[in-house]
């Protein structure tokens, strides 16, 4: 793919980028005009060759991680987002949120022009002139008052030129700029300040660790930089050279990250600190510590394993075992800081984790303070709460809201909504009518990331560029441009900004970057190179840190939980919606949650025994009551919960935010108290207890998989690590092929496409599913049809909770299931009209136009991976702009399925033909493979002995699903490795 | 030249049979017997050559089988499309088609044979048919020369014909 | 056959042709609602074509449901017709004579009904003709390896041959009607249909031979057709479908259900038209015995399926059959067993076999049971395939039920028209069976 992308980027895009750089009509010149003007091409616009995609590098802004992306543009429309292989954070991978960016860009509910709230309180469309003059007026008034802090700009985490512009502007006109992130990880910063004297979030080298211990850090989902850590985790946790790292997850709830652990330790909520200290003291007392207890000897001596065990509900031998392995399997790493540990004692917990790392000698080994994250620079939660206070006291006259939705992400009890009503003039730059924007007096819709210029600095090593990949679809305007032009209209500030627009501002800023970094060469070529690469990437060197033993103010004790309920209440961030911003994207709504396979809704996860006691069944509606309020949602009965804890996902429950998000599910934040972590002052997520009760209402729980057991069928192959290492493979499942009736067929082709999927690497995150939707024009069907099992996903991830003898009592297994392209395909001979047939390259072809819809193929499909178009599905304008022109949009009555992205195969073959060679290994990637951050999927030519895929298909762990049916699949799965004493 | 038809109508099978025997003895070969239902005695006394419909049937069936083979094999080789790991021409599934076509064309040609051979409507002029034949009467139609009409009538009368029709053409 | 000996040639003509008198109010009272239901079925179908197949209850992974069930059900019904007329003709079973015409009519109409469903259940019914091998601009022929293609050939052959058989058998009788009726339009109609039949010895000679050959063809055909239908399932790899016993199992089931339907149809006709002299208790006795036999075969098949599933030790097979008897569909499964195996048991007693009411009730249950047998085979197997992640439970929608009702009405519409326009009992063959009128009764040729 990297090959293909170079091919895509190098020549044509260079021209284009020149066009950009020379950009007078920057945006429009760079990106092609909207399609309706350019089809048919009489004379193609400069830089556009019909049928040939252009790739633009940019930066993802769906979460603060700041992954690099490249966007595929066909005839002026962005049609696919992929991870930028050059970006060191995600290195080509991307998560479902990143894949779904396009549905933000093309969302039918986008605000299409500035809106001004009239006296009746209704929003009315307006032109940009009117909008800006209205804003100028209000600003002038407010500035006359000039109390200094009566103008507030509340933004998301915006490190880079945009942030600087806002700062400059606010200082100039006498306001203040606050940046607010829902998950700010303040305790992490504070704990590092206390122990290491550095108030930063470091980069953890998970890939280098042999033993990973996570205290509630859901690093595969939302924690700090999920895609980066997914990749690194796959690195440390995959089986290679007869070894593999071990991962232990400590949390009252087995999150998606938790079920990927070799061992899930269910712990009493809030006692992680004590457990961490217990493990540390066990290491020290066992004489296993690399550098002794250091300054913490006294402290640790107080936390003997037996004592700790009684406080944390974690068996003593477990503590000792972890201690032994943690110290012996070097380098090891302990991390923490997910919602589970974000109690009022969050900082203490993380201090304890740091101590544990220190004791095991991991500082500087697997924790890199050289490459710290900018995320630690966001305003503290104290600032936000004081802002809300001053708002409700009427001290704020003008409030700008940019890239945040506090009305949704702040607890109701904080009173933000009342406070914002007290603000005379609220300006929102949001692209969507979200809860906060509803309150705005003036809406000045920003371009989405894919339409605007900018840059983003996630950490020390990456300075990402954001460039528009197509012209704005609607009458929107980059907020940077708005600020500059508005400032120009303010009396006395005409010259505050010398630049004529934000693009100009950005380039100036980068001139400094240029001088500070390389300096050499001329700026334009530097700029073009940066645009081409999606930014500039530095290698940072680790800085040595010293540990201070001074823990004054830190005392380790159990946090109190508010409310007199019987259940600890966990509101956990969703890897599909992050803090709710993903909820308006149908792809994410229809992406089944990995654990529950639920879609389009919320649910509360309740432990199996608890549910039995309360007589709650899957699908029962449950009322969850905290002192701050109550929510009602369906129950999901889940063995991976502590019996005294219930959990609800954050992200659903919008009261606004477009047709796909509105009035769907519940928002658990609404019943959270405003509690702070004592030391850092950061918002504490896990601080309340609730009562739960059956409401009596029941509807079937809408999910994509109704079973949790493999039913004694060899679906997910597993193998014990010990037996792999020792060489004598004793394997859980085994099936062999039966003799065939007909002699084997010989195909006359130089390719036979095959795939290998490493179940040890697959984390079940589902990014591949969303990528498949995006690449293959798969329609989303909505909750009602998913309830009838009519979801159209070509690729599903089967999840099984198999009863096992491990500590958790069950083992969660994921199995990505897509068309196996069987060599002896059951679907083909039964089709009366040859709509599906076998092509010479081993693919199981599907000719939509031949299909009459007998559906026999699906009935005869061993893997049930075929989907049928029950209706003609709609893509509401402009969502249809995203459709991939290389793939047919199927109409009602025809069968469809995965064909290994045959359009990509053909493109790659054409490229190869042009260059008079065969398709190179790795040059061609399927959409699912390309996006997979953990590199679980390998694809290529099985006839090429040297190709990665043919090597993997002969791997000792290799097996075919349901082999005894003799379908001879082209997909080889690599067995999941069970960690046992090895 | 035989251009006269004489029709005798009877109520009883045995009488009819005797009449036929008598007529044959008298040298009248061109007879036709009508009956409400198929009857072995009539078949026996008339002893016509064995029906040749069976050849239609046989050739039809063979033709059908041939079509079946040709059709399946030729169409699949015309544009060879690989399905599953099966040979382009795989006989086992085709036997079903071959069998069905054997039956179909065999049956249709049998129908053809029936229609051709039984000379429907050409058996006798309208005037030589009596609706009661489809109820419970039997009939003997003798085709003979003008000069023999009298003789035939006598024989029929003597044999107990209840009615006699004579029709000149 | 005591009752029948009292008949004469003339009486037969009279009785049979009397059935064709002007439609009575009773008849119309049946016919008009029937048309109404057909209309509703048509509406359902058009609605489905317009909106998409999604209006049916299908859900992954159950992609065949009520429509295919109806198809197999009607094909099954179609079988006993030919069986009774052809096979029993070859075996010279006397009890067939009075009922075979009705049975043959039933066959033809049932095939006409069955033939609709493969089209109705298509995702794109407007392209149904793509299943026929005809030269087309796509230069694409059909896939003769697909059991669905076998279906196309088997069912269309069956329709053709059984229609020919049905019609040829009627020619002499139509001639009889032609000779009886006087009103001009009917006269013309029957004259054309009778092809100028006169009943001469030549005609009889070839006719009897041809009829024999038709019978000889129809017999293997009838066996092949339902075998082919069963192979739609047996050729698939799905647990619950993939089994070698299907062909005989289905054929037996078809005869079983067909006989049931014959009884359900003849009992009322016999009553309404006073055909007691023709359709005798002995006839029913004979059919009832065949029902016992086929019921036992079917019951044995049920048992075999279970035993093999258990004996094979395959988790897929056993999972499937355990689920059939205990899962969401268990009720349907046990309805099937009750109707097809238990309820026919009383037929072992002669008194029951000769009790028209009892027979009628049992026959109704047999029809119900056999419909559910097909439903169970198709739907339950599909809902539990190999992959546990793709298990789902299917519920029919009102559209499917509407079309099913429509199909029954469609069948009865043809049948009602038939009994009013064509001879429901074979006049000629009745006569063949009756003593030929002779002067001297003593000697016999």
mmCIF file of N, CA, C and O in Angstrom, chain B residues 12-15 18, chain C residues 436-444:
data_model
loop_
_atom_site.group_PDB
_atom_site.id
_atom_site.type_symbol
_atom_site.label_atom_id
_atom_site.label_comp_id
_atom_site.label_asym_id
_atom_site.label_seq_id
_atom_site.Cartn_x
_atom_site.Cartn_y
_atom_site.Cartn_z
ATOM 1 N N UNK B 12 -75.751 -54.857 -27.903
ATOM 2 C CA UNK B 12 -75.046 -55.892 -27.151
ATOM 3 C C UNK B 12 -73.734 -56.229 -27.810
ATOM 4 O O UNK B 12 -73.628 -56.363 -29.028
ATOM 5 N N UNK B 13 -72.726 -56.433 -26.984
ATOM 6 C CA UNK B 13 -71.395 -56.705 -27.478
ATOM 7 C C UNK B 13 -71.345 -58.033 -28.231
ATOM 8 O O UNK B 13 -70.832 -58.110 -29.338
ATOM 9 N N UNK B 14 -71.957 -59.071 -27.656
ATOM 10 C CA UNK B 14 -71.834 -60.391 -28.296
ATOM 11 C C UNK B 14 -72.472 -60.372 -29.674
ATOM 12 O O UNK B 14 -71.933 -60.883 -30.648
ATOM 13 N N UNK B 15 -73.609 -59.692 -29.784
ATOM 14 C CA UNK B 15 -74.268 -59.592 -31.095
ATOM 15 C C UNK B 15 -73.329 -58.889 -32.065
ATOM 16 O O UNK B 15 -73.090 -59.344 -33.193
ATOM 17 N N UNK B 18 -70.550 -61.138 -33.263
ATOM 18 C CA UNK B 18 -71.022 -62.124 -34.262
ATOM 19 C C UNK B 18 -71.185 -61.452 -35.632
ATOM 20 O O UNK B 18 -70.769 -61.978 -36.660
ATOM 21 N N UNK C 436 -70.070 -55.645 -19.700
ATOM 22 C CA UNK C 436 -70.494 -55.165 -21.011
ATOM 23 C C UNK C 436 -71.895 -55.719 -21.311
ATOM 24 O O UNK C 436 -72.171 -56.877 -21.001
ATOM 25 N N UNK C 437 -72.814 -54.873 -21.851
ATOM 26 C CA UNK C 437 -74.161 -55.378 -22.138
ATOM 27 C C UNK C 437 -74.148 -56.516 -23.177
ATOM 28 O O UNK C 437 -73.502 -56.414 -24.217
ATOM 29 N N UNK C 438 -74.731 -57.645 -22.847
ATOM 30 C CA UNK C 438 -74.799 -58.801 -23.777
ATOM 31 C C UNK C 438 -76.216 -59.363 -23.821
ATOM 32 O O UNK C 438 -76.996 -59.172 -22.895
ATOM 33 N N UNK C 439 -76.440 -60.060 -24.911
ATOM 34 C CA UNK C 439 -77.751 -60.685 -25.071
ATOM 35 C C UNK C 439 -77.811 -61.961 -24.249
ATOM 36 O O UNK C 439 -78.604 -62.115 -23.328
ATOM 37 N N UNK C 440 -76.812 -62.859 -24.541
ATOM 38 C CA UNK C 440 -76.785 -64.096 -23.743
ATOM 39 C C UNK C 440 -75.748 -63.932 -22.644
ATOM 40 O O UNK C 440 -74.548 -63.910 -22.891
ATOM 41 N N UNK C 441 -76.263 -63.740 -21.410
ATOM 42 C CA UNK C 441 -75.370 -63.407 -20.300
ATOM 43 C C UNK C 441 -74.414 -64.547 -20.009
ATOM 44 O O UNK C 441 -73.323 -64.353 -19.497
ATOM 45 N N UNK C 442 -74.799 -65.804 -20.384
ATOM 46 C CA UNK C 442 -74.005 -66.957 -19.896
ATOM 47 C C UNK C 442 -72.582 -66.970 -20.459
ATOM 48 O O UNK C 442 -71.615 -66.916 -19.728
ATOM 49 N N UNK C 443 -72.445 -66.932 -21.835
ATOM 50 C CA UNK C 443 -71.060 -67.125 -22.295
ATOM 51 C C UNK C 443 -70.306 -65.807 -22.317
ATOM 52 O O UNK C 443 -70.840 -64.744 -22.470
ATOM 53 N N UNK C 444 -69.011 -65.870 -22.140
ATOM 54 C CA UNK C 444 -68.185 -64.688 -21.952
ATOM 55 C C UNK C 444 -66.958 -64.806 -22.817
ATOM 56 O O UNK C 444 -66.327 -65.855 -22.856
#
